[in-house]
CSV table of C-alpha atoms in Angstrom, one decimal:
chain,number,residue,atom,x,y,z
A,406,MET,CA,-7.1,11.2,21.2
A,407,LEU,CA,-9.3,7.5,22.2
A,408,LEU,CA,-10.2,7.7,18.3
A,409,LEU,CA,-6.8,8.0,16.8
A,410,LEU,CA,-5.2,5.6,18.9
A,411,VAL,CA,-8.1,2.8,18.0
A,412,ALA,CA,-7.3,4.3,14.5
A,413,PHE,CA,-3.5,3.6,14.7
A,414,LEU,CA,-4.3,0.3,16.4
A,415,GLY,CA,-6.8,-0.8,13.7
A,416,GLY,CA,-4.0,0.1,10.9
A,417,LEU,CA,-1.5,-2.4,13.1
A,418,LEU,CA,-3.8,-5.1,13.1
A,419,THR,CA,-5.4,-5.0,9.4
A,420,VAL,CA,-1.9,-6.5,8.2
A,421,LEU,CA,-3.1,-9.5,9.7
A,422,SER,CA,-6.4,-9.6,7.5
A,423,PRO,CA,-6.5,-11.2,4.0
A,424,CYS,CA,-7.0,-7.6,2.3
A,425,VAL,CA,-3.1,-7.3,2.8
A,426,LEU,CA,-2.8,-9.8,-0.1
A,427,PRO,CA,-2.5,-6.9,-2.7
A,428,VAL,CA,0.6,-5.2,-1.0
A,429,LEU,CA,2.9,-8.2,-0.4
A,430,PRO,CA,4.3,-8.6,-3.9
A,431,VAL,CA,5.3,-4.8,-3.5
A,432,LEU,CA,6.6,-5.2,-0.1
A,433,LEU,CA,8.7,-8.1,-1.7
A,434,SER,CA,9.9,-5.6,-4.4
A,435,GLY,CA,10.9,-3.4,-1.6
A,436,THR,CA,13.6,-5.5,0.0
A,437,VAL,CA,15.8,-5.0,-3.1
A,438,GLY,CA,17.2,-1.9,-4.5
A,439,GLY,CA,18.6,1.2,-3.1
A,440,ARG,CA,19.3,1.7,0.4
A,441,ALA,CA,16.6,4.3,1.0
A,442,ARG,CA,13.8,2.5,-1.3
A,443,PRO,CA,12.0,1.3,1.7
A,444,ALA,CA,11.5,4.9,3.1
A,445,GLY,CA,10.6,6.1,0.1
A,446,ILE,CA,7.8,3.5,-0.4
A,447,ILE,CA,6.5,4.3,3.2
A,448,ALA,CA,6.5,8.0,2.1
A,449,GLY,CA,4.6,7.2,-0.8
A,450,PHE,CA,1.8,4.8,0.6
A,451,ILE,CA,1.3,7.3,3.6
A,452,GLY,CA,1.2,10.5,1.6
A,453,SER,CA,-1.5,8.3,-1.6
A,454,PHE,CA,-3.5,6.6,1.0
A,455,VAL,CA,-4.4,9.8,2.8
A,456,LEU,CA,-5.1,11.8,-0.1
A,457,LEU,CA,-7.1,8.9,-1.8
A,458,THR,CA,-9.0,8.0,1.2
A,459,LEU,CA,-9.6,11.9,1.7
A,460,PHE,CA,-10.7,13.2,-2.0
A,461,LEU,CA,-10.6,10.2,-4.2
A,462,ALA,CA,-14.1,9.1,-3.4
A,463,SER,CA,-15.4,12.5,-3.8
A,464,VAL,CA,-13.6,12.9,-7.4
A,465,VAL,CA,-15.0,9.6,-8.4
A,466,SER,CA,-18.4,10.5,-7.4
A,467,ALA,CA,-18.3,13.9,-9.1
A,468,LEU,CA,-17.0,12.5,-12.0
A,469,ASN,CA,-19.5,9.7,-12.2
A,470,LEU,CA,-16.5,7.3,-12.7
A,471,SER,CA,-16.7,3.4,-12.1
A,472,PRO,CA,-14.7,2.4,-8.8
A,473,ASP,CA,-13.2,-0.1,-11.2
A,474,VAL,CA,-11.4,2.5,-12.8
A,475,ILE,CA,-8.9,2.7,-9.6
A,476,ARG,CA,-8.7,-0.9,-9.5
A,477,TRP,CA,-7.5,-0.9,-13.4
A,478,VAL,CA,-4.9,2.0,-12.7
A,479,ALA,CA,-3.3,-0.2,-9.8
A,480,ILE,CA,-3.0,-2.9,-12.4
A,481,PHE,CA,-1.3,-1.1,-14.8
A,482,LEU,CA,0.9,0.3,-12.4
A,483,LEU,CA,1.7,-3.1,-10.8
A,484,LEU,CA,2.5,-4.5,-14.5
A,485,GLY,CA,4.9,-1.8,-15.2
A,486,PHE,CA,6.7,-1.9,-12.1
A,487,GLY,CA,7.3,-5.8,-12.2
A,488,LEU,CA,8.3,-5.4,-15.8
A,489,THR,CA,10.7,-2.8,-14.8
A,490,LEU,CA,12.3,-4.9,-12.0
A,491,ALA,CA,12.3,-8.3,-14.1
A,492,VAL,CA,13.9,-6.9,-17.5
A,493,PRO,CA,17.2,-5.2,-16.9
A,494,TRP,CA,16.9,-3.3,-20.3
A,495,LEU,CA,13.6,-1.7,-19.0
A,496,GLN,CA,15.2,-0.9,-15.7
A,497,HIS,CA,18.0,0.5,-17.3
A,498,HIS,CA,15.9,3.1,-19.7
A,499,PHE,CA,13.9,3.7,-16.6
A,500,GLU,CA,16.7,5.2,-14.7
A,501,LEU,CA,18.2,6.9,-17.4
A,502,ALA,CA,14.5,8.7,-17.8
A,503,MET,CA,14.5,9.3,-14.3
A,504,SER,CA,18.3,11.1,-14.3
A,505,ARG,CA,16.9,13.0,-17.3
A,506,ALA,CA,13.8,14.2,-15.8
A,507,LEU,CA,15.7,15.1,-12.2
A,508,PRO,CA,19.1,16.5,-13.4
A,509,GLN,CA,20.4,16.9,-9.9
A,510,ARG,CA,20.3,13.1,-9.7
A,511,ARG,CA,23.7,11.2,-10.7
A,512,PRO,CA,23.0,8.6,-13.4
A,513,GLY,CA,24.5,6.1,-11.2
A,514,ASP,CA,22.6,7.4,-8.0
A,515,ARG,CA,21.0,4.1,-6.6
A,516,ASP,CA,19.3,5.1,-3.6
A,517,GLY,CA,16.4,4.3,-4.8
A,518,PHE,CA,14.1,6.6,-2.7
A,519,LEU,CA,12.4,8.1,-5.9
A,520,GLY,CA,11.5,4.8,-6.9
A,521,GLY,CA,10.2,3.9,-3.7
A,522,VAL,CA,8.1,6.9,-3.4
A,523,LEU,CA,6.6,5.9,-6.8
A,524,VAL,CA,6.0,2.1,-5.9
A,525,GLY,CA,4.6,3.6,-2.6
A,526,VAL,CA,2.1,5.7,-4.4
A,527,THR,CA,1.0,2.5,-6.5
A,528,LEU,CA,0.5,0.7,-3.0
A,529,GLY,CA,-1.7,3.1,-1.8
A,530,VAL,CA,-3.7,2.7,-5.0
A,531,VAL,CA,-3.6,-0.9,-4.6
A,532,TRP,CA,-4.5,-1.0,-0.9
A,533,THR,CA,-8.0,-2.1,-0.2
A,534,PRO,CA,-8.1,-2.6,3.6
A,535,CYS,CA,-11.2,-3.8,5.5
A,536,VAL,CA,-12.0,-0.7,7.2
A,537,GLY,CA,-13.4,-0.6,10.4
A,538,PRO,CA,-15.9,2.1,11.7
A,539,ILE,CA,-13.7,5.0,11.9
A,540,LEU,CA,-12.4,4.4,8.4
A,541,ALA,CA,-15.7,4.3,7.0
A,542,SER,CA,-16.8,7.3,8.9
A,543,VAL,CA,-14.2,9.0,7.5
A,544,THR,CA,-15.0,8.1,3.8
A,545,THR,CA,-18.6,9.2,4.6
A,546,LEU,CA,-17.3,12.7,5.5
A,547,ALA,CA,-15.1,12.7,2.3
A,548,LEU,CA,-18.0,11.8,0.5
A,549,SER,CA,-20.1,14.6,1.7
A,550,GLY,CA,-17.3,17.1,1.2
A,551,GLN,CA,-16.3,17.3,5.0
A,552,VAL,CA,-12.6,16.8,5.2
A,553,THR,CA,-12.3,17.8,8.7
A,554,GLY,CA,-9.3,18.0,10.9
A,555,PHE,CA,-10.3,14.8,12.6
A,556,ALA,CA,-10.7,13.2,9.1
A,557,PHE,CA,-7.3,13.9,8.3
A,558,ALA,CA,-5.7,13.1,11.7
A,559,ALA,CA,-7.6,9.5,11.8
A,560,THR,CA,-6.5,8.6,8.2
A,561,LEU,CA,-2.9,9.5,9.1
A,562,ALA,CA,-3.1,7.6,12.2
A,563,TYR,CA,-4.6,4.4,10.2
A,564,ALA,CA,-1.9,4.8,7.5
A,565,VAL,CA,1.2,5.0,10.0
A,566,GLY,CA,-0.3,1.8,12.0
A,567,VAL,CA,-0.5,0.1,8.3
A,568,ALA,CA,2.9,1.4,7.3
A,569,LEU,CA,5.0,0.6,10.4
A,570,PRO,CA,4.7,-3.5,9.9
A,571,MET,CA,5.2,-2.9,6.3
A,572,LEU,CA,8.5,-1.2,7.0
A,573,ALA,CA,9.6,-4.1,9.5
A,574,VAL,CA,8.8,-6.5,6.9
A,575,MET,CA,10.9,-4.6,4.4
A,576,LEU,CA,13.9,-3.8,6.5
A,577,GLY,CA,13.9,-7.5,7.9
A,578,GLY,CA,13.7,-8.9,4.3
A,579,ARG,CA,16.7,-6.5,3.3
A,580,ARG,CA,18.8,-7.6,6.4
A,581,LEU,CA,18.1,-11.3,5.4
A,582,LEU,CA,18.9,-10.6,1.5
A,583,HIS,CA,22.1,-8.6,2.1
A,584,ARG,CA,23.9,-11.9,4.1
A,585,PRO,CA,27.2,-12.6,2.2
A,586,ALA,CA,25.8,-15.8,0.7
A,587,LEU,CA,22.9,-13.8,-1.4
A,588,LEU,CA,24.8,-10.5,-2.0
A,589,GLY,CA,25.8,-11.7,-5.4
A,590,ARG,CA,22.4,-13.0,-6.2
A,591,LEU,CA,20.7,-9.7,-5.5
A,592,GLY,CA,20.3,-8.8,-9.3
A,593,GLY,CA,18.3,-12.6,-10.2
A,594,LEU,CA,16.3,-11.9,-6.5
A,595,GLN,CA,15.4,-8.6,-7.9
A,596,GLN,CA,14.1,-10.3,-11.7
A,597,VAL,CA,12.0,-12.8,-9.4
A,598,PHE,CA,10.5,-10.0,-7.2
A,599,GLY,CA,9.7,-8.4,-10.6
A,600,ALA,CA,8.0,-11.6,-11.9
A,601,VAL,CA,6.1,-12.2,-8.8
A,602,LEU,CA,4.5,-8.3,-9.3
A,603,VAL,CA,3.6,-9.3,-13.0
A,604,VAL,CA,2.3,-12.6,-12.0
A,605,PHE,CA,0.1,-10.8,-9.4
A,606,ALA,CA,-1.2,-7.8,-11.5
A,607,VAL,CA,-2.3,-10.6,-14.0
A,608,GLY,CA,-3.9,-12.5,-11.5
A,609,MET,CA,-5.9,-9.1,-10.3
A,610,VAL,CA,-7.0,-8.8,-14.0
A,611,PHE,CA,-8.7,-12.2,-13.6
A,612,GLY,CA,-10.0,-10.9,-10.0
A,613,VAL,CA,-7.8,-14.0,-8.2
A,614,ASP,CA,-6.9,-11.5,-5.4
A,615,ARG,CA,-10.6,-11.1,-4.5
A,616,GLN,CA,-11.3,-15.1,-4.8
A,617,VAL,CA,-8.5,-15.8,-2.4
A,618,GLN,CA,-9.6,-12.8,0.1
A,619,THR,CA,-13.1,-14.2,0.3
A,620,LEU,CA,-11.7,-17.9,0.3
A,621,LEU,CA,-9.4,-16.9,3.5
A,622,VAL,CA,-12.4,-15.2,5.3
A,623,ASP,CA,-14.8,-18.2,4.8
A,624,ARG,CA,-12.0,-20.8,6.2
A,625,LEU,CA,-10.8,-18.3,9.0
A,626,PRO,CA,-13.6,-16.5,10.6
A,627,ALA,CA,-11.7,-14.9,13.3
A,628,LEU,CA,-10.3,-12.5,10.5
A,629,GLN,CA,-13.5,-10.8,10.4
A,630,GLN,CA,-13.2,-9.9,14.1
A,631,LEU,CA,-10.1,-7.7,13.7
A,632,THR,CA,-12.1,-4.6,14.1
A,633,PHE,CA,-13.1,-5.2,17.8
A,634,LEU,CA,-11.7,-2.3,19.1
A,635,GLU,CA,-13.4,0.1,16.9
A,636,GLU,CA,-16.8,-1.4,17.8
A,637,THR,CA,-16.5,-1.0,21.7
A,638,ASP,CA,-19.5,1.4,23.2
A,639,ALA,CA,-16.7,4.2,24.2
A,640,VAL,CA,-15.2,4.5,20.5
A,641,GLN,CA,-18.8,4.4,19.0
A,642,ARG,CA,-19.8,7.4,21.2
A,643,GLN,CA,-16.9,9.3,20.3
A,644,LEU,CA,-17.9,8.6,16.7
A,645,GLN,CA,-21.1,9.9,16.8
A,646,GLN,CA,-19.6,13.1,18.4
A,647,GLN,CA,-17.4,13.5,15.5
A,648,ILE,CA,-19.7,12.5,12.5
A,649,PRO,CA,-22.8,14.4,12.1
């Protein structure tokens, strides 16, 4: 229980680190769209993050793939979602395609949950957290093919810890944007957020996100101390019992 609590708190603290930069444009996109979009984003993020943490490293190792392949997939997905938000014609055809793929959905249904799930899955791919000892140990287990109950529970606790501040940001942003003065401009704001996603995806192509993260860590050394909870003696003893 101590490790699960610390993993959850570690997820909460991670939102203060420079590693959160790649997700900010995606969170901005969650402030507009259907009312269920934020919930979809969170569901997609938690599911994809847990699966990727537990199984992706093993798959990449088994297939002898470069880790950069995953980064390029994330860039492609971010660019696609950004263009869909920024260009009304693309958004219209995307919604038509979704309504045909899922006949039970009405073409005019704009609750946004499914689209949010797809964005959340992208978020799980993009997310490159500054993992502390607990998640590093989970990754070690995954690489050795030992996906234990502890590994699953710790990863889930960490993901929920990360997701809660994300949800708060999106819900707060939606409350701000849905004020009467801004209601008539939501379409334009959505296009702006889409353009931000496109710009960020292009920046990732040239490694700008990594450069900014490095710069922030160099300028603010305190950011390197966010894993202090996971480095306590009690947590380290518990990890040694869980990790062979």
